[in-house]
Amino acid sequence: MEYQEVMRQIIFLAFSKAEKETLQILKTPLSKHISHEIEIHYKVYISEKTFIRYYDKFINEKEGSTANPNRRIIDFLCKYIGFESLIDFYNKVYINKDSSL
């Protein structure tokens, strides 16, 4: 699986979870919610602007977006959606799925 696709999937799942938790649909309030949840649960502040840039690049596929995922931030997004880390997400979603073919 291509790295960009894995990042897109993680970011999509994080924004989908935020939509369910807030009943919002716009990227800015969703980004604020994700930032707030990570800060409360994991004691780490990540600016909502980071999540807005990730949304623009991976969900909207905005041309010229400079958002390059930071591994540490992606690990916190994985925790937010119920995984231990990026590696845990990849192993459970992609490796286990492929082995059942």
Coordinates of C-alpha atoms in Angstrom, one line a residue:
M1 CA 0.0 0.0 0.0
E2 CA 1.3 3.4 -0.9
Y3 CA 2.3 5.8 1.9
Q4 CA 0.0 8.6 0.6
E5 CA -2.9 6.2 0.7
V6 CA -2.2 5.1 4.2
M7 CA -2.0 8.8 5.3
R8 CA -5.3 9.6 3.5
Q9 CA -7.0 6.7 5.2
I10 CA -5.9 7.8 8.7
I11 CA -6.8 11.4 8.2
F12 CA -10.2 10.4 6.7
L13 CA -10.9 8.2 9.7
A14 CA -10.0 10.9 12.1
F15 CA -12.2 13.5 10.4
S16 CA -15.0 11.0 10.2
K17 CA -14.8 10.3 13.9
A18 CA -14.8 14.0 14.7
E19 CA -17.9 14.4 12.5
K20 CA -19.7 11.8 14.6
E21 CA -18.6 13.3 17.8
T22 CA -19.5 16.9 17.0
L23 CA -22.1 16.7 14.2
Q24 CA -20.0 19.3 12.4
I25 CA -19.1 19.0 8.7
L26 CA -16.7 21.8 8.1
K27 CA -12.9 21.2 8.3
T28 CA -12.1 24.1 10.7
P29 CA -14.4 23.0 13.6
L30 CA -13.5 19.4 13.0
S31 CA -9.8 20.3 13.1
K32 CA -10.3 22.2 16.3
H33 CA -12.1 19.2 17.8
I34 CA -9.3 16.8 16.9
S35 CA -6.7 19.2 18.3
H36 CA -8.7 19.5 21.5
E37 CA -9.3 15.8 21.9
I38 CA -5.6 15.0 21.4
E39 CA -4.6 17.7 23.9
I40 CA -7.1 16.4 26.6
H41 CA -6.4 12.7 26.2
Y42 CA -2.7 12.7 25.4
K43 CA -1.5 16.0 26.9
V44 CA 0.0 17.1 23.5
Y45 CA -0.9 20.3 21.7
I46 CA -1.1 20.1 18.0
S47 CA -2.5 23.2 16.2
E48 CA -5.8 22.8 14.4
K49 CA -4.0 24.5 11.4
T50 CA -2.0 21.3 11.0
F51 CA -5.1 19.2 10.7
I52 CA -6.6 21.8 8.2
R53 CA -3.5 21.4 6.1
Y54 CA -3.7 17.6 6.3
Y55 CA -7.4 17.8 5.3
D56 CA -6.6 20.0 2.3
K57 CA -3.8 17.8 1.1
F58 CA -5.3 14.3 1.7
I59 CA -9.1 14.8 1.6
N60 CA -9.5 17.7 -0.7
E61 CA -6.4 16.8 -2.7
K62 CA -5.6 20.5 -2.9
E63 CA -2.8 21.3 -5.4
G64 CA 0.3 22.9 -3.9
S65 CA -0.5 21.9 -0.4
T66 CA 2.7 21.7 1.6
A67 CA 1.4 19.5 4.4
N68 CA 3.9 16.7 5.0
P69 CA 2.7 14.4 7.7
N70 CA 4.9 14.3 10.8
R71 CA 5.2 10.8 12.1
R72 CA 4.6 11.9 15.7
I73 CA 1.4 13.7 14.8
I74 CA 0.2 10.7 12.7
D75 CA 0.8 8.4 15.7
F76 CA -1.5 10.7 17.8
L77 CA -4.1 10.6 15.0
C78 CA -3.9 6.8 15.1
K79 CA -4.4 6.8 18.8
Y80 CA -7.4 9.1 18.4
I81 CA -9.0 6.7 16.0
G82 CA -8.3 3.7 18.3
F83 CA -4.9 2.3 17.3
E84 CA -1.6 2.4 19.2
S85 CA 0.5 4.0 16.4
L86 CA 0.9 4.2 12.7
I87 CA 2.6 0.8 12.7
D88 CA -0.3 -0.7 14.6
F89 CA -2.8 0.8 12.2
Y90 CA -0.9 -0.4 9.2
N91 CA -0.5 -4.0 10.6
K92 CA -4.2 -4.3 11.6
V93 CA -5.8 -2.6 8.6
Y94 CA -3.5 -3.5 5.7
I95 CA -1.3 -6.5 6.6
N96 CA -4.1 -8.5 8.3
K97 CA -6.5 -7.6 5.5
D98 CA -4.1 -8.8 2.8
S99 CA -3.3 -12.1 4.7
S100 CA -7.0 -13.0 4.6
L101 CA -7.1 -13.1 0.8

